[in-house]
Coordinates of C-alpha atoms in Angstrom, one line a residue:
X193 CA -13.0 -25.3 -0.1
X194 CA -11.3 -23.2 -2.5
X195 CA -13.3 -20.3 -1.2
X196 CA -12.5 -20.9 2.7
X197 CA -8.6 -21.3 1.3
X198 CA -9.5 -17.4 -0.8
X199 CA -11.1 -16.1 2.7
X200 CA -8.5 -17.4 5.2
X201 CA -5.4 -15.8 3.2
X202 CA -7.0 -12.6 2.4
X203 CA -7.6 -12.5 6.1
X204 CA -3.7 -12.9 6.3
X205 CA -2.7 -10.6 4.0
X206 CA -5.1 -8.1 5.6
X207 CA -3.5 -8.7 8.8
X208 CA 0.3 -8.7 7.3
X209 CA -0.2 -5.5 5.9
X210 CA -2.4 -4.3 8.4
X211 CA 0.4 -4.7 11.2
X212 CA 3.1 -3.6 9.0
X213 CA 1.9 -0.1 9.8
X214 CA 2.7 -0.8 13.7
X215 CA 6.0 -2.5 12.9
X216 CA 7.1 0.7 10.7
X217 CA 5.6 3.0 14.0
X218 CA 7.7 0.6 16.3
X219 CA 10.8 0.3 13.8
X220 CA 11.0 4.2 13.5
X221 CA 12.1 4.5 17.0
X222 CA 15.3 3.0 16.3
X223 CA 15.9 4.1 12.4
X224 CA 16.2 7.1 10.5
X225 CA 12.8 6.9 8.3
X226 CA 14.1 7.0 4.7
X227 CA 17.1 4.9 5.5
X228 CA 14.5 2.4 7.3
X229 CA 12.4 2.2 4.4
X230 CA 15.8 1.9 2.0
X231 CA 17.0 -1.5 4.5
X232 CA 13.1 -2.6 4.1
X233 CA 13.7 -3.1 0.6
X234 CA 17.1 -4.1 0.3
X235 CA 16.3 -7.2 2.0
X236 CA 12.5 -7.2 -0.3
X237 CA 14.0 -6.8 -2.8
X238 CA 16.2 -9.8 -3.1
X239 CA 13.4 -12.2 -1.4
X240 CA 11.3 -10.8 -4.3
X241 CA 13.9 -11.8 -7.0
X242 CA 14.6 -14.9 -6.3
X243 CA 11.2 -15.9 -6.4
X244 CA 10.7 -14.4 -9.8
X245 CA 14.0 -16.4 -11.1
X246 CA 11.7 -19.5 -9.1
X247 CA 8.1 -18.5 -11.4
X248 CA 9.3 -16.8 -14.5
X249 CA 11.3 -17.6 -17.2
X250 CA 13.6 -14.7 -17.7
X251 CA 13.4 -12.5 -14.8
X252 CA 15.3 -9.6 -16.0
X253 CA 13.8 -6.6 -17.7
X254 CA 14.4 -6.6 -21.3
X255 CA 14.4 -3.7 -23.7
X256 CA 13.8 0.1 -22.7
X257 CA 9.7 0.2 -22.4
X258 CA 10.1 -2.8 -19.5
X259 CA 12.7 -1.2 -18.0
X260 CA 10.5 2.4 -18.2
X261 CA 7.7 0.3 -16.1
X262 CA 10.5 -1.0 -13.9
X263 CA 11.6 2.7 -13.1
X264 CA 7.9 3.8 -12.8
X265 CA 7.5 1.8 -10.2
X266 CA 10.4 2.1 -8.1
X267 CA 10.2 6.0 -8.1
X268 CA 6.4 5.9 -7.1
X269 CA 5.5 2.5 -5.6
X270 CA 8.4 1.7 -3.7
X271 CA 10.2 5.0 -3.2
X272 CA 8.0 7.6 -2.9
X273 CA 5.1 5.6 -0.9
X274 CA 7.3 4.5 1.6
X275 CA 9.7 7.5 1.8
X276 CA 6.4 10.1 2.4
X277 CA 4.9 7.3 4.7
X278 CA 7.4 6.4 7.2
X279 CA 8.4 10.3 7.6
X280 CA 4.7 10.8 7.9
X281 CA 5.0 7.9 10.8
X282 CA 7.3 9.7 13.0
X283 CA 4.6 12.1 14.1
X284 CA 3.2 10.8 16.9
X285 CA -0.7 11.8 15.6
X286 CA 0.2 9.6 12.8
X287 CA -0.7 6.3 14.5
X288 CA -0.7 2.9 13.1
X289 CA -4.4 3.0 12.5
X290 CA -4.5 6.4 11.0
X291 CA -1.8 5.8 8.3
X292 CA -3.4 2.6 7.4
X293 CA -6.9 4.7 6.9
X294 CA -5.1 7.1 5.1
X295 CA -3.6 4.6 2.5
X296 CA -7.1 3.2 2.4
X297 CA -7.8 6.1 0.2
X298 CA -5.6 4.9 -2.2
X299 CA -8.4 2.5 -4.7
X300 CA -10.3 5.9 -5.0
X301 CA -7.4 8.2 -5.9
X302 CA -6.3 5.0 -8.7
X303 CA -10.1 5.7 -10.4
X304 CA -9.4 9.2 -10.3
X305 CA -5.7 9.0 -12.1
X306 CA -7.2 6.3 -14.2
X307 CA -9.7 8.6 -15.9
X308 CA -6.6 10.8 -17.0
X309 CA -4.4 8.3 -18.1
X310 CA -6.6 4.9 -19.7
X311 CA -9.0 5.9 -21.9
X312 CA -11.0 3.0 -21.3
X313 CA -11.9 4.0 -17.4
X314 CA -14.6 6.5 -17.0
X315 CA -16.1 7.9 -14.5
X316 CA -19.7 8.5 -13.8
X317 CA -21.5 11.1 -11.7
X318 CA -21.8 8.8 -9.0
X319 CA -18.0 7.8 -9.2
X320 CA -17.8 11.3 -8.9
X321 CA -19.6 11.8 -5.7
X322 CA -17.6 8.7 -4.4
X323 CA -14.0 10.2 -4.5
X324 CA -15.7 13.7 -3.1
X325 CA -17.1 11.2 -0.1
X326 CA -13.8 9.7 0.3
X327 CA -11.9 12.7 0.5
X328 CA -14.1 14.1 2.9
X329 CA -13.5 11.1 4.5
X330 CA -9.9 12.0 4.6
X331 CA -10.7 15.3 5.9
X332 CA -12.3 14.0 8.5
X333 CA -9.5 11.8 9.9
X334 CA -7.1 14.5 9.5
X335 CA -9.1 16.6 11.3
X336 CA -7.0 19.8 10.8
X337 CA -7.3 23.3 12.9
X338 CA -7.8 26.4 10.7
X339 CA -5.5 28.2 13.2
X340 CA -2.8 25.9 13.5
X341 CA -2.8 23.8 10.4
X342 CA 1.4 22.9 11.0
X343 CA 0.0 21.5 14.0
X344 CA -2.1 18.1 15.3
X345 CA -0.3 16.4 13.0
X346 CA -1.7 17.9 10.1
X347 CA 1.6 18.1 8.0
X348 CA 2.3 14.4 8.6
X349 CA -1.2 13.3 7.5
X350 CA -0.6 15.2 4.3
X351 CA 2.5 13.1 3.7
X352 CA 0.6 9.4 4.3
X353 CA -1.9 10.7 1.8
X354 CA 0.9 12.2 -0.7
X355 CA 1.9 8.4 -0.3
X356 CA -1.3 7.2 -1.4
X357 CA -1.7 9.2 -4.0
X358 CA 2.0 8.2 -5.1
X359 CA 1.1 4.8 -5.0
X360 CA -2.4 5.1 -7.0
X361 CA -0.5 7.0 -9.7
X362 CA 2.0 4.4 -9.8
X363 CA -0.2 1.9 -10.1
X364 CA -2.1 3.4 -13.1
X365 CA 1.3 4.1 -14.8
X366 CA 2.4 0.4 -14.7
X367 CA -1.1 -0.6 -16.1
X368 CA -1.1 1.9 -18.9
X369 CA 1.8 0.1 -20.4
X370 CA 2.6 -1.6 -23.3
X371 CA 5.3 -4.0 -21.5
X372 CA 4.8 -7.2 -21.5
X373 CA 6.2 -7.9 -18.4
X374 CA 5.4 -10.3 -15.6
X375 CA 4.5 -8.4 -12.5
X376 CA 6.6 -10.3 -10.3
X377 CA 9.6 -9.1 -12.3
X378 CA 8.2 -5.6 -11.9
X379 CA 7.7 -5.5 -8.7
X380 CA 11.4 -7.2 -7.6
X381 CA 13.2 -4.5 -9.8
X382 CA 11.2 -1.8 -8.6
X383 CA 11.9 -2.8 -4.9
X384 CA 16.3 -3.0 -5.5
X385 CA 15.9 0.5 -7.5
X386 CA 13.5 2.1 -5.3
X387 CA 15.7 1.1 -2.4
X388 CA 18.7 2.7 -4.1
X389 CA 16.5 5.9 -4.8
X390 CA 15.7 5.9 -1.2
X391 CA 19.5 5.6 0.2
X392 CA 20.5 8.5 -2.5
X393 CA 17.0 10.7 -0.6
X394 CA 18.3 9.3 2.9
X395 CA 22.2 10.6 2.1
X396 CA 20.7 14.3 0.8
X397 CA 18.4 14.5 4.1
X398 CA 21.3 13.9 6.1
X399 CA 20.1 10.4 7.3
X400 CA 23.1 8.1 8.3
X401 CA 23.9 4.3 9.1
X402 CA 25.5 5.7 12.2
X403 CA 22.4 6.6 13.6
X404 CA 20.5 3.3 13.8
X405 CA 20.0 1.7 16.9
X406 CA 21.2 -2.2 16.2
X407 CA 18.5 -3.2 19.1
X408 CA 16.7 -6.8 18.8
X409 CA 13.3 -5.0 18.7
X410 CA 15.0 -2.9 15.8
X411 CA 15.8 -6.2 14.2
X412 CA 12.6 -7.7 14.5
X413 CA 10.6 -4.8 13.1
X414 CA 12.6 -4.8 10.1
X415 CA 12.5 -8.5 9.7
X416 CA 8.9 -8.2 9.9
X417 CA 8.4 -5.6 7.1
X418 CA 11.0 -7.5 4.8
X419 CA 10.0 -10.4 5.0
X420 CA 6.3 -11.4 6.3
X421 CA 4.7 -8.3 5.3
X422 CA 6.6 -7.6 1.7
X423 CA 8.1 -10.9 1.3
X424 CA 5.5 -13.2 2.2
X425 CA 2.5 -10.5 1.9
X426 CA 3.3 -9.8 -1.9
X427 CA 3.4 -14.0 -2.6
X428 CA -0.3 -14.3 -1.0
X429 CA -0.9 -10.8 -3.4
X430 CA -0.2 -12.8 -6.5
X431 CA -1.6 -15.9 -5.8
X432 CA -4.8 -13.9 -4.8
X433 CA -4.6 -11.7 -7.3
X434 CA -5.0 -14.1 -9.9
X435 CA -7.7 -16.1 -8.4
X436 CA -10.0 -13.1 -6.9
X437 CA -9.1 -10.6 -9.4
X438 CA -8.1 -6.0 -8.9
X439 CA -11.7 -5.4 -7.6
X440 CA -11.5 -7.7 -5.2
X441 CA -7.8 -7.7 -3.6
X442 CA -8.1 -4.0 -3.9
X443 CA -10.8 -4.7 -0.3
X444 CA -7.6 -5.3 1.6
X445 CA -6.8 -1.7 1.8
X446 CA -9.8 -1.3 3.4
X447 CA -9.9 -4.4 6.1
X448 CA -6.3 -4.0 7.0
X449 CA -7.0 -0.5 9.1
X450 CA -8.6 -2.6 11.6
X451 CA -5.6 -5.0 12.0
X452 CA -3.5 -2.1 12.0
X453 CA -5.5 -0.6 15.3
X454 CA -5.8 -3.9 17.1
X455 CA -1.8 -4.3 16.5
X456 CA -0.6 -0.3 17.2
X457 CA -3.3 -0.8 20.1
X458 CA -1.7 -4.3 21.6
X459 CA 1.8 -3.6 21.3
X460 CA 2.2 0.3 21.0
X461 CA -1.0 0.8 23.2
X462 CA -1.9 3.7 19.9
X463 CA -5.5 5.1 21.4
X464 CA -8.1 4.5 18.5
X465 CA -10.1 7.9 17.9
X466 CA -13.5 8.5 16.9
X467 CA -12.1 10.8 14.1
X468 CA -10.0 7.6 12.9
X469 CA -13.2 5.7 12.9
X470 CA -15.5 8.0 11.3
X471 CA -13.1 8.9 8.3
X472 CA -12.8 5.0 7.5
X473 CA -16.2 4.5 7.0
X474 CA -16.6 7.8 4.8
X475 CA -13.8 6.3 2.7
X476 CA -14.9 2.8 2.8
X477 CA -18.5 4.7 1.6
X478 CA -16.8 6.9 -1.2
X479 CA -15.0 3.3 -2.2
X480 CA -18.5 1.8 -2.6
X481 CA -20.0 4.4 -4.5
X482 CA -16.6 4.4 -7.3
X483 CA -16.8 1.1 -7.6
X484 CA -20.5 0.1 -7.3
X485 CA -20.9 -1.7 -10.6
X486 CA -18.3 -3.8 -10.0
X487 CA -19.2 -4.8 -6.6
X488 CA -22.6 -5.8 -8.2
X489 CA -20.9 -7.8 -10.4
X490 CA -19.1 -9.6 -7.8
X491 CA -22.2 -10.3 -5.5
X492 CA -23.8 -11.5 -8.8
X493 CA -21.4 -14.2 -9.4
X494 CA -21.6 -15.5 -5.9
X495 CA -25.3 -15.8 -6.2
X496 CA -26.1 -12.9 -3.3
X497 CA -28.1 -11.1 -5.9
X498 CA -30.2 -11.9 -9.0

C-alpha cells in the first residue's frame, strides 16, 4: 500500500511539474517574463511560509551561514532558474516539451558541480561518459544551424539550459553547507527573496505592471504555477523526498517531459518533434550511466535484482 501511495503521487508531481511548463508557455502571453516569474513567487512564497511556521519550529533563518544558504538559493534556485527559463519560453521553438527536456538535464549537470564542490562525490569514467551522453543529448534537442546559430531558437535553448545549470549549482551549494537548516525554511525564504531579486531584474529590463494583461486565462495560469505546481508540488517533494530518498525524486525530472508534451500538445496544440524525442532519451541514457550504482542499489532493495 505504502508503495501504490509512493507511485500515485510521484505520478502527480510528475504531472504538476510536468504541466507547469505549459502554464508558464500559456501564462507568457499575457505577462512580461521576469515580472511573471516575480508574481509566481510572491504568491509561493507566502503558501511556502506558512507551511514551514505549520512543520517547523522556528521558521526564520537564524545566524549569517543560514541566511548565506537562504541567499544561495534565492539567487540560483528561484531567481535565476526561473528568470533564464520563462525568457527562454517566449520563443516560440521553446515549447513546453522542449524546456521540460532541457531542465531534465539538470541531475547530470548537479554530479558534475558536485565533483567541484563536495569532496565526497566522485566521478568515475563511466560518470564521465554519462554527462558527455547527456549533453549530446542536449545538443541534439537544440538542434542548432552552424549558419544561423541566433536562429531556430537556438539562443532561447541556451537560456532553459543556463536555467538548469543555475539550478544544479544551486542545488549543490545548499548541500555543501554547514546550516542546519530545515529545507522547508530554505526553500520559503529563497522563494520571497528570489521574487524580490526578480522584480529588481524585471524593473532594469524595463518590464512593467502596466503591461500585464489581467485576463481570466492570465489568472489561471498564475494560480496554477503558485499554487498546484510550487505550492502543492513542493509539499508532495518533501513528503517524497523523505520516504523515496535524492536518487529517486531526482526521476521526476525525467518523467515530467512527457506530461509537459501531452499538456503543451492538449491545450497549446505544441507539435512534439522527433529532435525533442531523441534528445530525451540521450539524456535520460547519460542520466543512467552517472548514476548507475545507485540505480543498482535501488533495484536491489526492491528485490528486481540479486
Amino acid at each position: 500500500m505504502s508503495r501504490a501511495r509512493n507511485l500515485a503521487l510521484f505520478l502527480v508531481l510528475a504531472a504538476v511539474w510536468g504541466s507547469a511548463f505549459m502554464a508558464i508557455k500559456a501564462g507568457l502571453a499575457y505577462f512580461p517574463p521576469v515580472l511573471f516569474a516575480a508574481f509566481r513567487y510572491d504568491v509561493a512564497g507566502v503558501v511556502m511560509l506558512a507551511y514551514a511556521a505549520y512543520v517547523v519550529d522556528d521558521p526564520i533563518p537564524r545566524g549569517r551561514d543560514e541566511w548565506a544558504v537562504v541567499a544561495v538559493g534565492a539567487t540560483l534556485i528561484i531567481a535565476a532558474y526561473h528568470a533564464f527559463l520563462f525568457v527562454g519560453e517566449t520563443d516560440p521553438a521553446v515549447t513546453s516539451a522542449v524546456a521540460a527536456v532541457i531542465v531534465s538535464l539538470s541531475p547530470v549537470l548537479t554530479t558534475v558541480f558536485a565533483r567541484a564542490f563536495l569532496p565526497s562525490e566522485r566521478l568515475t569514467v563511466v560518470g564521465v561518459i554519462g554527462l558527455l551522453v547527456g549533453l549530446v543529448g542536449a545538443v541534439v534537442l537544440a538542434a542548432p544551424d552552424p549558419s544561423n546559430l541566433a536562429g531556430g531558437g537556438t539562443v532561447p535553448k541556451l537560456l532553459v539550459l543556463l536555467a538548469a545549470a543555475s539550478f544544479a549549482l544551486g542545488s549543490v551549494l545548499t548541500r555543501a553547507s554547514d546550516a542546519d537548516l530545515p529545507i522547508e525554511t530554505m526553500e520559503a525564504w529563497s522563494m520571497l527573496l528570489g521574487a524580490a531579486l526578480m522584480h529588481l531584474l524585471s524593473l532594469g529590463l524595463g518590464e512593467s505592471a502596466a503591461d500585464v494583461a489581467w485576463t481570466a486565462e492570465a489568472l489561471l495560469a498564475l494560480g496554477y504555477l503558485s499554487v498546484v505546481a510550487s505550492g502543492l508540488g513542493f509539499l508532495i517533494y518533501f513528503d517524497l523526498l523523505d520516504r523515496l530518498g535524492p536518487i529517486e525524486i531526482n526521476l521526476v525530472s525525467y518523467v515530467a517531459p512527457v506530461f509537459a508534451a501531452v499538456s503543451g500538445w492538449l491545450f497549446l496544440r505544441e507539435a512534439i518533434t522527433l529532435n525533442t524525442v531523441a534528445g530525451f532519451l540521450i539524456i535520460c541514457l547519460g542520466f543512467l550511466l552517472v548514476k548507475r550504482a545507485a540505480f543498482r542499489d535501488a533495484l536491489r532493495e526492491y528485490g528486481v535484482v540479486e
